[in-house]
Amino acid sequence: MPWSEAQALGVAEMDATHREFVELADALRLAGDAEFPALFAQLHEHTRRHFDNEGRLMKACRFPATGEHHAEHLRVLGELAHFGRGVAAGRLAAARRYAEALPGWFATHLATMDAALAGCLRRADEARLPRTESRAGA
Ligand SMILES: [Fe+2]
Ligand SMILES: [Fe+2]
């Protein structure tokens, strides 16, 4: 599943992170056994930062569905930790099946929870703009 601009949500930092996620998940799916463990660890770490940052953005715009979104992030981090332990113990097959399923999870998460967060951030941004302009013009 390559990144497509159709997946952009109009919030630059979220879009940049999502593009990296898609590229990493794609590389993981195509990786040979020798590269798989390092790439899995890289995707896990990237996802931790991705979700931490969205947590910060949820706070910044007082996102109403923070609890639900945060719980979903924790669930996925739990899965990544679980399969990461398997990979470290040399069990690649289960983690490979999980890696195959990740793009499907991401597409749904992007279209629902992340799209809602991006909408919240865009509205907060638009609400700030006129005040900034009127101050600049005063
Ligand atoms: Fe996201
Ligand atoms: Fe998210």
Coordinates of C-alpha atoms and ligand atoms in Angstrom, one line a residue:
M1 CA 0.0 0.0 0.0
P2 CA 2.0 3.0 -1.1
W3 CA 1.3 6.5 0.3
S4 CA -1.2 8.5 -1.7
E5 CA -1.9 12.2 -1.4
A6 CA -5.6 11.2 -1.1
Q7 CA -4.6 10.0 2.5
A8 CA -3.5 13.5 3.5
L9 CA -5.6 15.1 6.2
G10 CA -4.5 18.7 5.7
V11 CA -2.4 18.9 8.9
A12 CA 1.2 18.9 7.8
E13 CA 2.9 17.2 10.8
M14 CA 0.3 14.4 10.8
D15 CA 0.6 13.9 7.1
A16 CA 4.4 13.7 7.2
T17 CA 4.2 11.1 10.0
H18 CA 1.6 9.1 8.2
R19 CA 3.6 9.0 5.0
E20 CA 6.6 7.7 7.0
F21 CA 4.4 5.1 8.7
V22 CA 3.0 3.9 5.3
E23 CA 6.6 3.7 3.8
L24 CA 7.9 1.8 6.9
A25 CA 5.0 -0.6 6.9
D26 CA 5.5 -1.2 3.2
A27 CA 9.3 -1.8 3.7
L28 CA 8.5 -4.2 6.5
R29 CA 6.1 -6.3 4.4
L30 CA 8.7 -6.6 1.7
A31 CA 11.7 -7.2 4.0
G32 CA 13.7 -10.4 4.0
D33 CA 14.2 -12.3 7.3
A34 CA 17.6 -10.6 7.8
E35 CA 16.1 -7.1 7.7
F36 CA 12.8 -7.8 9.3
P37 CA 13.7 -7.6 13.0
A38 CA 15.4 -4.1 12.7
L39 CA 12.6 -2.8 10.6
F40 CA 10.0 -4.1 13.0
A41 CA 11.8 -2.3 15.9
Q42 CA 12.0 0.8 13.8
L43 CA 8.2 0.8 13.0
H44 CA 7.5 0.2 16.7
E45 CA 9.6 3.2 17.8
H46 CA 8.2 5.4 15.0
T47 CA 4.6 4.4 16.0
R48 CA 5.4 5.3 19.7
R49 CA 6.5 8.8 18.6
H50 CA 3.5 9.0 16.1
F51 CA 1.0 8.3 18.9
D52 CA 2.8 10.5 21.5
N53 CA 2.6 13.4 19.1
E54 CA -1.1 12.8 18.4
G55 CA -1.7 12.7 22.1
R56 CA -0.1 16.2 22.3
L57 CA -2.3 17.4 19.4
M58 CA -5.4 16.0 21.1
K59 CA -4.6 18.0 24.2
A60 CA -3.9 21.1 22.1
C61 CA -7.3 21.1 20.5
R62 CA -9.2 19.5 23.4
F63 CA -10.2 16.7 21.1
P64 CA -13.6 15.3 22.4
A65 CA -12.8 11.6 21.6
T66 CA -9.4 11.6 23.3
G67 CA -10.1 8.6 25.5
E68 CA -11.3 6.4 22.6
H69 CA -8.4 7.5 20.3
H70 CA -5.8 7.1 23.1
A71 CA -7.2 3.6 24.0
E72 CA -6.9 2.5 20.3
H73 CA -3.3 3.8 20.2
L74 CA -2.5 1.8 23.4
R75 CA -4.1 -1.3 21.9
V76 CA -1.9 -1.1 18.8
L77 CA 1.3 -0.4 20.9
G78 CA 0.4 -3.5 22.9
E79 CA 0.3 -5.5 19.8
L80 CA 3.6 -4.1 18.5
A81 CA 5.2 -4.9 21.9
H82 CA 3.8 -8.4 21.8
F83 CA 4.9 -9.3 18.3
G84 CA 8.2 -7.4 18.8
R85 CA 9.0 -9.8 21.7
G86 CA 8.2 -12.7 19.3
V87 CA 10.5 -11.3 16.7
A88 CA 13.3 -10.9 19.2
A89 CA 12.8 -14.6 20.1
G90 CA 13.1 -15.5 16.4
R91 CA 9.4 -16.0 15.7
L92 CA 8.9 -14.0 12.5
A93 CA 5.9 -15.7 11.0
A94 CA 3.3 -14.3 13.4
A95 CA 4.8 -10.8 13.1
R96 CA 4.7 -11.1 9.3
R97 CA 1.0 -11.9 9.4
Y98 CA 0.5 -8.9 11.7
A99 CA 2.6 -6.7 9.3
E100 CA 0.3 -7.8 6.4
A101 CA -2.8 -6.7 8.4
L102 CA -1.3 -3.3 9.5
P103 CA -2.1 -1.3 6.3
G104 CA -5.8 -2.3 6.7
W105 CA -5.9 -1.2 10.3
F106 CA -4.1 2.1 9.4
A107 CA -6.5 2.9 6.5
T108 CA -9.5 2.6 9.0
H109 CA -7.8 4.5 11.8
L110 CA -6.8 7.3 9.4
A111 CA -10.3 7.6 7.9
T112 CA -12.0 7.7 11.4
M113 CA -10.0 8.8 14.5
D114 CA -7.1 10.6 12.8
A115 CA -9.5 12.3 10.3
A116 CA -11.6 13.5 13.3
L117 CA -8.5 14.8 15.1
A118 CA -7.3 16.6 11.9
G119 CA -10.7 18.2 11.6
C120 CA -10.5 19.4 15.2
L121 CA -7.0 20.9 14.6
R122 CA -8.1 22.6 11.3
R123 CA -11.1 24.2 13.0
A124 CA -8.9 25.4 15.9
D125 CA -6.5 26.8 13.4
E126 CA -9.3 28.6 11.4
A127 CA -10.7 30.0 14.7
R128 CA -7.3 31.5 15.5
L129 CA -6.7 33.0 12.1
P130 CA -9.1 36.0 12.1
R131 CA -8.0 37.1 15.6
T132 CA -4.3 37.0 14.5
E133 CA -5.2 39.1 11.4
S134 CA -7.2 41.6 13.3
R135 CA -4.4 42.0 15.8
A136 CA -1.9 42.4 13.0
G137 CA -4.2 45.1 11.4
A138 CA -4.8 47.0 14.7
Ligands
FE1 FE -2.0 8.9 13.1
FE2 FE -4.2 8.1 15.7

